Amino acid sequence: MKTIILAVAALLSGLTATAESNTGKLHISEMSVNKGDDMLTLNMTVDPKAYRLKGDDVVTLTPCLVSATDSILMPAVRIAGKRAWYDEVRNGKATPLTLSRAGKDVPVVYSATIPYTPDFEESQIIIKADTATICNCKPPKEGLTPIAELNYRPLVPSLDYHYVAPLDSAEKIFNLSGRANVIFKVNRTEIDWSYAGNHAELDTILRTVNAVRDNSDATVEGIFLTGYASPEGSYANNVRLAKGRTEAVKDYVMKNATFPASIYHTSSVPEDWEGLREWIAASSIDNKEEMLRFIDDKSVSPEKRNDIFRQKFPEQYPFLLANVYPSLRHTDYRITYKIRRYYDVEEIRRVLRTNPRNLSLNELFLLANSCEPGSAEYDEAFEMAARLFPDNLTANLNAANSAMNRGNYAEAERYLGRAGDSPEAEYARGILALKTGDLDKAEELLRNARRAGIPEAQGALDEISRFRNFKGAVRIL
């Protein structure tokens, strides 16, 4: 049917305001087009009495659904002049039910149903009119006349996204933390440099400290060191070891970093039972559940706990001592620092490129608001906020709105999973449901958001009503 498609394109370019009379020219009335999910039905009435044909002429009217890429022919209506009508009926070529007589017969009530696919979202119904003579005494004629324009293109919702300004804080306080597994000799508190890994472990602390020190916009507020000993030997000795080993690590850091002694803070945990419990819980070691119950039993005194544990689990203890306990002797560190505030958007933009961790949530929001909504930089600011503050409800909510705005619904759903249950988050989930076609869920969520005071929710509910009532646009020509 490519010939019809090309011919229609040429015909459409020449249409004028007189197209409103196209159905009248073809003597068509009571025309309607109805679409189901996968079928399309054309109903119309053709009036043969209005046709003035010469006796030998036969007109074949073939409706055709035509889009830019495809076309479908429907059953034809045939109307004949007097001699042609008698010729076909008498010779058995047609019956009065399949061939109407021009100027005489009753109206033809026509109905045809054809398959519908999205290829025909924007299309036309064309009448292909072929005129021929039974005597073949003159060449046949062809004509194409559009009688209806169809537009079933899905509605694009007009929606407002509800971005939330983060709460501004008086100070920008950040933390960097980690763990160093410094190996000490049994019952000793001084660092033994013969263990090759000790340099590397301590350097992890120094690298973190120095990274903050070298940041010109940062002021270190405190360096916190917590030393842990493994649960073996006497409790009193473990208290001494944990404290002494923590002080040894602090002395090393102080000698290699230029900070005053007043910002260092130390603490210690004599026996890392929590670390042991975490390892056992994740393992498949024998007597696992019994060991966990023992560790959770707070009635056992610290002074006796090691001995009782060793006696209760004599088969597992040597393995734990050799393979798990070394990792329980560690030093955890945290550097707390303050970053100066940025007020100029251009400076925020520069910091985003060079050291984004210096930015607060509020500063990233300020940058986003200076950008064109939907631009790459606009989206980047909200994505960076969610990446730098992954547990912040506002950061995740705004990132979800940004993702929806650019059509990434899977990413939006992921962000909304961390956006909490605020009215703004409920509204955003309603918008996502509307965007993805779940109108029932969208309506429920948006009604909740409206009751909670989100003004944009009413507009979104109006869009749902528009979606539910949309049956497509049909213009009869």
PDB file of N, CA, C and O in Angstrom, residues 145-217:
ATOM      1  N   THR A 145      -9.714  10.867  -1.105  1.00  0.00           N
ATOM      2  CA  THR A 145     -10.347  11.934  -0.338  1.00  0.00           C
ATOM      3  C   THR A 145     -10.277  11.601   1.142  1.00  0.00           C
ATOM      4  O   THR A 145     -10.831  10.595   1.591  1.00  0.00           O
ATOM      5  N   PRO A 146      -9.580  12.428   1.930  1.00  0.00           N
ATOM      6  CA  PRO A 146      -9.551  12.184   3.385  1.00  0.00           C
ATOM      7  C   PRO A 146     -10.896  12.534   4.001  1.00  0.00           C
ATOM      8  O   PRO A 146     -11.489  13.569   3.683  1.00  0.00           O
ATOM      9  N   ILE A 147     -11.386  11.670   4.883  1.00  0.00           N
ATOM     10  CA  ILE A 147     -12.668  11.932   5.532  1.00  0.00           C
ATOM     11  C   ILE A 147     -12.554  12.047   7.059  1.00  0.00           C
ATOM     12  O   ILE A 147     -13.502  12.468   7.716  1.00  0.00           O
ATOM     13  N   ALA A 148     -11.386  11.671   7.602  1.00  0.00           N
ATOM     14  CA  ALA A 148     -11.214  11.804   9.061  1.00  0.00           C
ATOM     15  C   ALA A 148      -9.733  11.859   9.403  1.00  0.00           C
ATOM     16  O   ALA A 148      -8.919  11.176   8.774  1.00  0.00           O
ATOM     17  N   GLU A 149      -9.414  12.681  10.396  1.00  0.00           N
ATOM     18  CA  GLU A 149      -8.065  12.738  10.965  1.00  0.00           C
ATOM     19  C   GLU A 149      -8.111  12.144  12.363  1.00  0.00           C
ATOM     20  O   GLU A 149      -8.984  12.502  13.175  1.00  0.00           O
ATOM     21  N   LEU A 150      -7.175  11.232  12.656  1.00  0.00           N
ATOM     22  CA  LEU A 150      -7.154  10.535  13.949  1.00  0.00           C
ATOM     23  C   LEU A 150      -5.891  10.895  14.706  1.00  0.00           C
ATOM     24  O   LEU A 150      -4.800  10.957  14.113  1.00  0.00           O
ATOM     25  N   ASN A 151      -6.038  11.112  16.002  1.00  0.00           N
ATOM     26  CA  ASN A 151      -4.870  11.376  16.849  1.00  0.00           C
ATOM     27  C   ASN A 151      -5.047  10.621  18.158  1.00  0.00           C
ATOM     28  O   ASN A 151      -5.778  11.054  19.054  1.00  0.00           O
ATOM     29  N   TYR A 152      -4.390   9.458  18.251  1.00  0.00           N
ATOM     30  CA  TYR A 152      -4.436   8.649  19.457  1.00  0.00           C
ATOM     31  C   TYR A 152      -3.083   8.663  20.177  1.00  0.00           C
ATOM     32  O   TYR A 152      -2.778   7.779  20.960  1.00  0.00           O
ATOM     33  N   ARG A 153      -2.281   9.674  19.869  1.00  0.00           N
ATOM     34  CA  ARG A 153      -0.984   9.768  20.528  1.00  0.00           C
ATOM     35  C   ARG A 153      -1.194   9.900  22.036  1.00  0.00           C
ATOM     36  O   ARG A 153      -2.014  10.705  22.485  1.00  0.00           O
ATOM     37  N   PRO A 154      -0.474   9.082  22.832  1.00  0.00           N
ATOM     38  CA  PRO A 154      -0.686   9.119  24.294  1.00  0.00           C
ATOM     39  C   PRO A 154      -0.478  10.525  24.842  1.00  0.00           C
ATOM     40  O   PRO A 154       0.385  11.271  24.379  1.00  0.00           O
ATOM     41  N   LEU A 155      -1.284  10.851  25.841  1.00  0.00           N
ATOM     42  CA  LEU A 155      -1.159  12.146  26.473  1.00  0.00           C
ATOM     43  C   LEU A 155       0.167  12.258  27.210  1.00  0.00           C
ATOM     44  O   LEU A 155       0.654  11.300  27.808  1.00  0.00           O
ATOM     45  N   VAL A 156       0.759  13.431  27.163  1.00  0.00           N
ATOM     46  CA  VAL A 156       1.946  13.722  27.955  1.00  0.00           C
ATOM     47  C   VAL A 156       1.489  14.563  29.145  1.00  0.00           C
ATOM     48  O   VAL A 156       0.998  15.674  28.960  1.00  0.00           O
ATOM     49  N   PRO A 157       1.600  14.021  30.365  1.00  0.00           N
ATOM     50  CA  PRO A 157       1.067  14.769  31.511  1.00  0.00           C
ATOM     51  C   PRO A 157       1.817  16.071  31.742  1.00  0.00           C
ATOM     52  O   PRO A 157       3.033  16.142  31.585  1.00  0.00           O
ATOM     53  N   SER A 158       1.073  17.094  32.070  1.00  0.00           N
ATOM     54  CA  SER A 158       1.662  18.376  32.442  1.00  0.00           C
ATOM     55  C   SER A 158       1.742  18.411  33.958  1.00  0.00           C
ATOM     56  O   SER A 158       0.734  18.578  34.642  1.00  0.00           O
ATOM     57  N   LEU A 159       2.946  18.218  34.503  1.00  0.00           N
ATOM     58  CA  LEU A 159       3.103  18.017  35.934  1.00  0.00           C
ATOM     59  C   LEU A 159       4.136  18.967  36.515  1.00  0.00           C
ATOM     60  O   LEU A 159       5.092  19.362  35.836  1.00  0.00           O
ATOM     61  N   ASP A 160       3.938  19.310  37.778  1.00  0.00           N
ATOM     62  CA  ASP A 160       4.899  20.123  38.512  1.00  0.00           C
ATOM     63  C   ASP A 160       5.644  19.228  39.493  1.00  0.00           C
ATOM     64  O   ASP A 160       5.032  18.424  40.203  1.00  0.00           O
ATOM     65  N   TYR A 161       6.973  19.364  39.528  1.00  0.00           N
ATOM     66  CA  TYR A 161       7.775  18.626  40.495  1.00  0.00           C
ATOM     67  C   TYR A 161       7.971  19.495  41.737  1.00  0.00           C
ATOM     68  O   TYR A 161       8.125  20.713  41.641  1.00  0.00           O
ATOM     69  N   HIS A 162       7.941  18.863  42.872  1.00  0.00           N
ATOM     70  CA  HIS A 162       8.017  19.587  44.141  1.00  0.00           C
ATOM     71  C   HIS A 162       9.415  19.392  44.738  1.00  0.00           C
ATOM     72  O   HIS A 162       9.663  18.437  45.477  1.00  0.00           O
ATOM     73  N   TYR A 163      10.336  20.293  44.382  1.00  0.00           N
ATOM     74  CA  TYR A 163      11.675  20.250  44.962  1.00  0.00           C
ATOM     75  C   TYR A 163      11.637  20.895  46.350  1.00  0.00           C
ATOM     76  O   TYR A 163      10.890  21.842  46.591  1.00  0.00           O
ATOM     77  N   VAL A 164      12.452  20.378  47.250  1.00  0.00           N
ATOM     78  CA  VAL A 164      12.456  20.848  48.627  1.00  0.00           C
ATOM     79  C   VAL A 164      13.809  21.470  48.950  1.00  0.00           C
ATOM     80  O   VAL A 164      14.859  20.856  48.711  1.00  0.00           O
ATOM     81  N   ALA A 165      13.791  22.694  49.478  1.00  0.00           N
ATOM     82  CA  ALA A 165      15.035  23.356  49.882  1.00  0.00           C
ATOM     83  C   ALA A 165      15.556  22.712  51.155  1.00  0.00           C
ATOM     84  O   ALA A 165      14.811  22.570  52.136  1.00  0.00           O
ATOM     85  N   PRO A 166      16.820  22.286  51.182  1.00  0.00           N
ATOM     86  CA  PRO A 166      17.370  21.672  52.396  1.00  0.00           C
ATOM     87  C   PRO A 166      17.431  22.691  53.531  1.00  0.00           C
ATOM     88  O   PRO A 166      17.548  23.898  53.298  1.00  0.00           O
ATOM     89  N   LEU A 167      17.329  22.207  54.743  1.00  0.00           N
ATOM     90  CA  LEU A 167      17.494  23.075  55.895  1.00  0.00           C
ATOM     91  C   LEU A 167      18.933  23.567  55.958  1.00  0.00           C
ATOM     92  O   LEU A 167      19.878  22.775  55.890  1.00  0.00           O
ATOM     93  N   ASP A 168      19.096  24.866  56.077  1.00  0.00           N
ATOM     94  CA  ASP A 168      20.447  25.428  56.139  1.00  0.00           C
ATOM     95  C   ASP A 168      20.998  25.255  57.547  1.00  0.00           C
ATOM     96  O   ASP A 168      20.277  25.419  58.540  1.00  0.00           O
ATOM     97  N   SER A 169      22.244  24.905  57.636  1.00  0.00           N
ATOM     98  CA  SER A 169      22.874  24.731  58.946  1.00  0.00           C
ATOM     99  C   SER A 169      23.880  25.846  59.174  1.00  0.00           C
ATOM    100  O   SER A 169      24.454  26.395  58.236  1.00  0.00           O
ATOM    101  N   ALA A 170      24.086  26.169  60.430  1.00  0.00           N
ATOM    102  CA  ALA A 170      25.001  27.268  60.750  1.00  0.00           C
ATOM    103  C   ALA A 170      26.438  26.914  60.391  1.00  0.00           C
ATOM    104  O   ALA A 170      27.211  27.770  59.963  1.00  0.00           O
ATOM    105  N   GLU A 171      26.798  25.646  60.543  1.00  0.00           N
ATOM    106  CA  GLU A 171      28.156  25.231  60.239  1.00  0.00           C
ATOM    107  C   GLU A 171      28.144  23.980  59.365  1.00  0.00           C
ATOM    108  O   GLU A 171      27.204  23.184  59.418  1.00  0.00           O
ATOM    109  N   LYS A 172      29.178  23.847  58.583  1.00  0.00           N
ATOM    110  CA  LYS A 172      29.333  22.670  57.734  1.00  0.00           C
ATOM    111  C   LYS A 172      30.356  21.744  58.390  1.00  0.00           C
ATOM    112  O   LYS A 172      31.564  21.943  58.252  1.00  0.00           O
ATOM    113  N   ILE A 173      29.856  20.780  59.135  1.00  0.00           N
ATOM    114  CA  ILE A 173      30.714  19.838  59.848  1.00  0.00           C
ATOM    115  C   ILE A 173      30.713  18.517  59.097  1.00  0.00           C
ATOM    116  O   ILE A 173      29.653  17.963  58.789  1.00  0.00           O
ATOM    117  N   PHE A 174      31.903  18.021  58.806  1.00  0.00           N
ATOM    118  CA  PHE A 174      32.055  16.770  58.076  1.00  0.00           C
ATOM    119  C   PHE A 174      32.916  15.807  58.883  1.00  0.00           C
ATOM    120  O   PHE A 174      33.694  16.216  59.767  1.00  0.00           O
ATOM    121  N   ASN A 175      32.798  14.534  58.558  1.00  0.00           N
ATOM    122  CA  ASN A 175      33.595  13.503  59.222  1.00  0.00           C
ATOM    123  C   ASN A 175      34.193  12.557  58.188  1.00  0.00           C
ATOM    124  O   ASN A 175      33.520  12.180  57.221  1.00  0.00           O
ATOM    125  N   LEU A 176      35.449  12.179  58.400  1.00  0.00           N
ATOM    126  CA  LEU A 176      36.087  11.110  57.648  1.00  0.00           C
ATOM    127  C   LEU A 176      36.526  10.052  58.651  1.00  0.00           C
ATOM    128  O   LEU A 176      37.122  10.391  59.684  1.00  0.00           O
ATOM    129  N   SER A 177      36.218   8.804  58.357  1.00  0.00           N
ATOM    130  CA  SER A 177      36.541   7.760  59.335  1.00  0.00           C
ATOM    131  C   SER A 177      37.075   6.527  58.629  1.00  0.00           C
ATOM    132  O   SER A 177      36.928   6.348  57.418  1.00  0.00           O
ATOM    133  N   GLY A 178      37.716   5.683  59.426  1.00  0.00           N
ATOM    134  CA  GLY A 178      38.271   4.450  58.872  1.00  0.00           C
ATOM    135  C   GLY A 178      38.806   3.560  59.977  1.00  0.00           C
ATOM    136  O   GLY A 178      38.599   3.805  61.170  1.00  0.00           O
ATOM    137  N   ARG A 179      39.532   2.530  59.572  1.00  0.00           N
ATOM    138  CA  ARG A 179      40.073   1.554  60.517  1.00  0.00           C
ATOM    139  C   ARG A 179      41.484   1.172  60.103  1.00  0.00           C
ATOM    140  O   ARG A 179      41.759   0.965  58.919  1.00  0.00           O
ATOM    141  N   ALA A 180      42.365   1.077  61.090  1.00  0.00           N
ATOM    142  CA  ALA A 180      43.737   0.625  60.846  1.00  0.00           C
ATOM    143  C   ALA A 180      44.004  -0.605  61.704  1.00  0.00           C
ATOM    144  O   ALA A 180      43.807  -0.561  62.922  1.00  0.00           O
ATOM    145  N   ASN A 181      44.434  -1.676  61.061  1.00  0.00           N
ATOM    146  CA  ASN A 181      44.764  -2.909  61.780  1.00  0.00           C
ATOM    147  C   ASN A 181      46.265  -2.941  62.059  1.00  0.00           C
ATOM    148  O   ASN A 181      47.043  -3.608  61.373  1.00  0.00           O
ATOM    149  N   VAL A 182      46.684  -2.211  63.068  1.00  0.00           N
ATOM    150  CA  VAL A 182      48.098  -2.187  63.471  1.00  0.00           C
ATOM    151  C   VAL A 182      48.379  -3.426  64.317  1.00  0.00           C
ATOM    152  O   VAL A 182      47.649  -3.725  65.272  1.00  0.00           O
ATOM    153  N   ILE A 183      49.426  -4.139  63.946  1.00  0.00           N
ATOM    154  CA  ILE A 183      49.739  -5.396  64.636  1.00  0.00           C
ATOM    155  C   ILE A 183      50.751  -5.123  65.751  1.00  0.00           C
ATOM    156  O   ILE A 183      51.830  -4.548  65.520  1.00  0.00           O
ATOM    157  N   PHE A 184      50.391  -5.520  66.968  1.00  0.00           N
ATOM    158  CA  PHE A 184      51.279  -5.392  68.130  1.00  0.00           C
ATOM    159  C   PHE A 184      51.739  -6.784  68.573  1.00  0.00           C
ATOM    160  O   PHE A 184      51.018  -7.764  68.409  1.00  0.00           O
ATOM    161  N   LYS A 185      52.934  -6.854  69.129  1.00  0.00           N
ATOM    162  CA  LYS A 185      53.382  -8.110  69.713  1.00  0.00           C
ATOM    163  C   LYS A 185      52.511  -8.435  70.926  1.00  0.00           C
ATOM    164  O   LYS A 185      51.903  -7.556  71.532  1.00  0.00           O
ATOM    165  N   VAL A 186      52.485  -9.728  71.258  1.00  0.00           N
ATOM    166  CA  VAL A 186      51.655 -10.176  72.377  1.00  0.00           C
ATOM    167  C   VAL A 186      52.052  -9.435  73.642  1.00  0.00           C
ATOM    168  O   VAL A 186      53.243  -9.337  74.002  1.00  0.00           O
ATOM    169  N   ASN A 187      51.055  -8.852  74.303  1.00  0.00           N
ATOM    170  CA  ASN A 187      51.220  -8.190  75.601  1.00  0.00           C
ATOM    171  C   ASN A 187      52.099  -6.945  75.551  1.00  0.00           C
ATOM    172  O   ASN A 187      52.613  -6.517  76.577  1.00  0.00           O
ATOM    173  N   ARG A 188      52.261  -6.352  74.345  1.00  0.00           N
ATOM    174  CA  ARG A 188      53.083  -5.143  74.218  1.00  0.00           C
ATOM    175  C   ARG A 188      52.230  -3.998  73.667  1.00  0.00           C
ATOM    176  O   ARG A 188      51.259  -4.210  72.938  1.00  0.00           O
ATOM    177  N   THR A 189      52.625  -2.753  73.978  1.00  0.00           N
ATOM    178  CA  THR A 189      51.873  -1.577  73.506  1.00  0.00           C
ATOM    179  C   THR A 189      52.657  -0.729  72.527  1.00  0.00           C
ATOM    180  O   THR A 189      52.093   0.177  71.923  1.00  0.00           O
ATOM    181  N   GLU A 190      53.945  -0.976  72.362  1.00  0.00           N
ATOM    182  CA  GLU A 190      54.720  -0.185  71.399  1.00  0.00           C
ATOM    183  C   GLU A 190      54.560  -0.777  69.994  1.00  0.00           C
ATOM    184  O   GLU A 190      54.358  -1.972  69.825  1.00  0.00           O
ATOM    185  N   ILE A 191      54.630   0.115  68.996  1.00  0.00           N
ATOM    186  CA  ILE A 191      54.467  -0.320  67.612  1.00  0.00           C
ATOM    187  C   ILE A 191      55.730  -1.046  67.162  1.00  0.00           C
ATOM    188  O   ILE A 191      56.843  -0.546  67.319  1.00  0.00           O
ATOM    189  N   ASP A 192      55.571  -2.228  66.626  1.00  0.00           N
ATOM    190  CA  ASP A 192      56.692  -3.026  66.133  1.00  0.00           C
ATOM    191  C   ASP A 192      56.799  -2.835  64.627  1.00  0.00           C
ATOM    192  O   ASP A 192      55.966  -3.322  63.863  1.00  0.00           O
ATOM    193  N   TRP A 193      57.805  -2.112  64.191  1.00  0.00           N
ATOM    194  CA  TRP A 193      57.956  -1.815  62.753  1.00  0.00           C
ATOM    195  C   TRP A 193      58.486  -3.005  61.961  1.00  0.00           C
ATOM    196  O   TRP A 193      58.583  -2.931  60.730  1.00  0.00           O
ATOM    197  N   SER A 194      58.791  -4.117  62.648  1.00  0.00           N
ATOM    198  CA  SER A 194      59.236  -5.315  61.909  1.00  0.00           C
ATOM    199  C   SER A 194      58.071  -5.958  61.160  1.00  0.00           C
ATOM    200  O   SER A 194      58.279  -6.758  60.253  1.00  0.00           O
ATOM    201  N   TYR A 195      56.847  -5.632  61.575  1.00  0.00           N
ATOM    202  CA  TYR A 195      55.685  -6.111  60.838  1.00  0.00           C
ATOM    203  C   TYR A 195      55.466  -5.173  59.657  1.00  0.00           C
ATOM    204  O   TYR A 195      55.151  -3.978  59.834  1.00  0.00           O
ATOM    205  N   ALA A 196      55.672  -5.718  58.459  1.00  0.00           N
ATOM    206  CA  ALA A 196      55.681  -4.873  57.265  1.00  0.00           C
ATOM    207  C   ALA A 196      54.369  -4.127  57.053  1.00  0.00           C
ATOM    208  O   ALA A 196      54.345  -3.016  56.519  1.00  0.00           O
ATOM    209  N   GLY A 197      53.260  -4.735  57.502  1.00  0.00           N
ATOM    210  CA  GLY A 197      51.974  -4.091  57.252  1.00  0.00           C
ATOM    211  C   GLY A 197      51.694  -2.894  58.118  1.00  0.00           C
ATOM    212  O   GLY A 197      50.780  -2.113  57.823  1.00  0.00           O
ATOM    213  N   ASN A 198      52.456  -2.693  59.204  1.00  0.00           N
ATOM    214  CA  ASN A 198      52.139  -1.601  60.122  1.00  0.00           C
ATOM    215  C   ASN A 198      52.308  -0.227  59.484  1.00  0.00           C
ATOM    216  O   ASN A 198      51.538   0.688  59.753  1.00  0.00           O
ATOM    217  N   HIS A 199      53.354  -0.073  58.666  1.00  0.00           N
ATOM    218  CA  HIS A 199      53.550   1.218  57.980  1.00  0.00           C
ATOM    219  C   HIS A 199      52.325   1.557  57.129  1.00  0.00           C
ATOM    220  O   HIS A 199      51.812   2.681  57.171  1.00  0.00           O
ATOM    221  N   ALA A 200      51.869   0.592  56.366  1.00  0.00           N
ATOM    222  CA  ALA A 200      50.745   0.829  55.461  1.00  0.00           C
ATOM    223  C   ALA A 200      49.473   1.152  56.247  1.00  0.00           C
ATOM    224  O   ALA A 200      48.696   2.043  55.871  1.00  0.00           O
ATOM    225  N   GLU A 201      49.246   0.429  57.357  1.00  0.00           N
ATOM    226  CA  GLU A 201      48.041   0.670  58.142  1.00  0.00           C
ATOM    227  C   GLU A 201      48.048   2.064  58.751  1.00  0.00           C
ATOM    228  O   GLU A 201      47.038   2.774  58.733  1.00  0.00           O
ATOM    229  N   LEU A 202      49.186   2.475  59.306  1.00  0.00           N
ATOM    230  CA  LEU A 202      49.264   3.804  59.906  1.00  0.00           C
ATOM    231  C   LEU A 202      49.220   4.908  58.858  1.00  0.00           C
ATOM    232  O   LEU A 202      48.707   5.996  59.108  1.00  0.00           O
ATOM    233  N   ASP A 203      49.743   4.611  57.694  1.00  0.00           N
ATOM    234  CA  ASP A 203      49.703   5.608  56.623  1.00  0.00           C
ATOM    235  C   ASP A 203      48.278   5.881  56.159  1.00  0.00           C
ATOM    236  O   ASP A 203      47.982   6.964  55.637  1.00  0.00           O
ATOM    237  N   THR A 204      47.365   4.903  56.331  1.00  0.00           N
ATOM    238  CA  THR A 204      45.982   5.175  55.952  1.00  0.00           C
ATOM    239  C   THR A 204      45.402   6.290  56.826  1.00  0.00           C
ATOM    240  O   THR A 204      44.639   7.134  56.347  1.00  0.00           O
ATOM    241  N   ILE A 205      45.778   6.301  58.107  1.00  0.00           N
ATOM    242  CA  ILE A 205      45.325   7.375  58.989  1.00  0.00           C
ATOM    243  C   ILE A 205      45.953   8.693  58.567  1.00  0.00           C
ATOM    244  O   ILE A 205      45.273   9.723  58.443  1.00  0.00           O
ATOM    245  N   LEU A 206      47.248   8.678  58.296  1.00  0.00           N
ATOM    246  CA  LEU A 206      47.941   9.913  57.926  1.00  0.00           C
ATOM    247  C   LEU A 206      47.407  10.491  56.623  1.00  0.00           C
ATOM    248  O   LEU A 206      47.261  11.710  56.483  1.00  0.00           O
ATOM    249  N   ARG A 207      47.139   9.622  55.660  1.00  0.00           N
ATOM    250  CA  ARG A 207      46.622  10.127  54.386  1.00  0.00           C
ATOM    251  C   ARG A 207      45.283  10.838  54.588  1.00  0.00           C
ATOM    252  O   ARG A 207      45.018  11.870  53.982  1.00  0.00           O
ATOM    253  N   THR A 208      44.431  10.256  55.451  1.00  0.00           N
ATOM    254  CA  THR A 208      43.135  10.880  55.714  1.00  0.00           C
ATOM    255  C   THR A 208      43.325  12.213  56.424  1.00  0.00           C
ATOM    256  O   THR A 208      42.697  13.227  56.064  1.00  0.00           O
ATOM    257  N   VAL A 209      44.173  12.232  57.436  1.00  0.00           N
ATOM    258  CA  VAL A 209      44.431  13.472  58.179  1.00  0.00           C
ATOM    259  C   VAL A 209      45.024  14.533  57.270  1.00  0.00           C
ATOM    260  O   VAL A 209      44.602  15.702  57.278  1.00  0.00           O
ATOM    261  N   ASN A 210      46.009  14.150  56.465  1.00  0.00           N
ATOM    262  CA  ASN A 210      46.688  15.124  55.604  1.00  0.00           C
ATOM    263  C   ASN A 210      45.785  15.645  54.497  1.00  0.00           C
ATOM    264  O   ASN A 210      45.939  16.781  54.046  1.00  0.00           O
ATOM    265  N   ALA A 211      44.850  14.813  54.048  1.00  0.00           N
ATOM    266  CA  ALA A 211      43.919  15.273  53.020  1.00  0.00           C
ATOM    267  C   ALA A 211      43.081  16.442  53.541  1.00  0.00           C
ATOM    268  O   ALA A 211      42.804  17.402  52.817  1.00  0.00           O
ATOM    269  N   VAL A 212      42.711  16.364  54.805  1.00  0.00           N
ATOM    270  CA  VAL A 212      41.962  17.463  55.415  1.00  0.00           C
ATOM    271  C   VAL A 212      42.889  18.646  55.667  1.00  0.00           C
ATOM    272  O   VAL A 212      42.536  19.805  55.418  1.00  0.00           O
ATOM    273  N   ARG A 213      44.083  18.366  56.145  1.00  0.00           N
ATOM    274  CA  ARG A 213      45.052  19.440  56.423  1.00  0.00           C
ATOM    275  C   ARG A 213      45.360  20.250  55.175  1.00  0.00           C
ATOM    276  O   ARG A 213      45.497  21.490  55.230  1.00  0.00           O
ATOM    277  N   ASP A 214      45.460  19.576  54.029  1.00  0.00           N
ATOM    278  CA  ASP A 214      45.827  20.257  52.791  1.00  0.00           C
ATOM    279  C   ASP A 214      44.649  20.952  52.114  1.00  0.00           C
ATOM    280  O   ASP A 214      44.825  21.580  51.065  1.00  0.00           O
ATOM    281  N   ASN A 215      43.473  20.826  52.689  1.00  0.00           N
ATOM    282  CA  ASN A 215      42.290  21.491  52.142  1.00  0.00           C
ATOM    283  C   ASN A 215      42.235  22.901  52.720  1.00  0.00           C
ATOM    284  O   ASN A 215      41.969  23.094  53.905  1.00  0.00           O
ATOM    285  N   SER A 216      42.476  23.902  51.873  1.00  0.00           N
ATOM    286  CA  SER A 216      42.571  25.283  52.357  1.00  0.00           C
ATOM    287  C   SER A 216      41.261  25.807  52.930  1.00  0.00           C
ATOM    288  O   SER A 216      41.253  26.790  53.677  1.00  0.00           O
ATOM    289  N   ASP A 217      40.142  25.178  52.583  1.00  0.00           N
ATOM    290  CA  ASP A 217      38.842  25.636  53.074  1.00  0.00           C
ATOM    291  C   ASP A 217      38.404  24.891  54.329  1.00  0.00           C
ATOM    292  O   ASP A 217      37.304  25.126  54.828  1.00  0.00           O
TER     293      ASP A 217
END
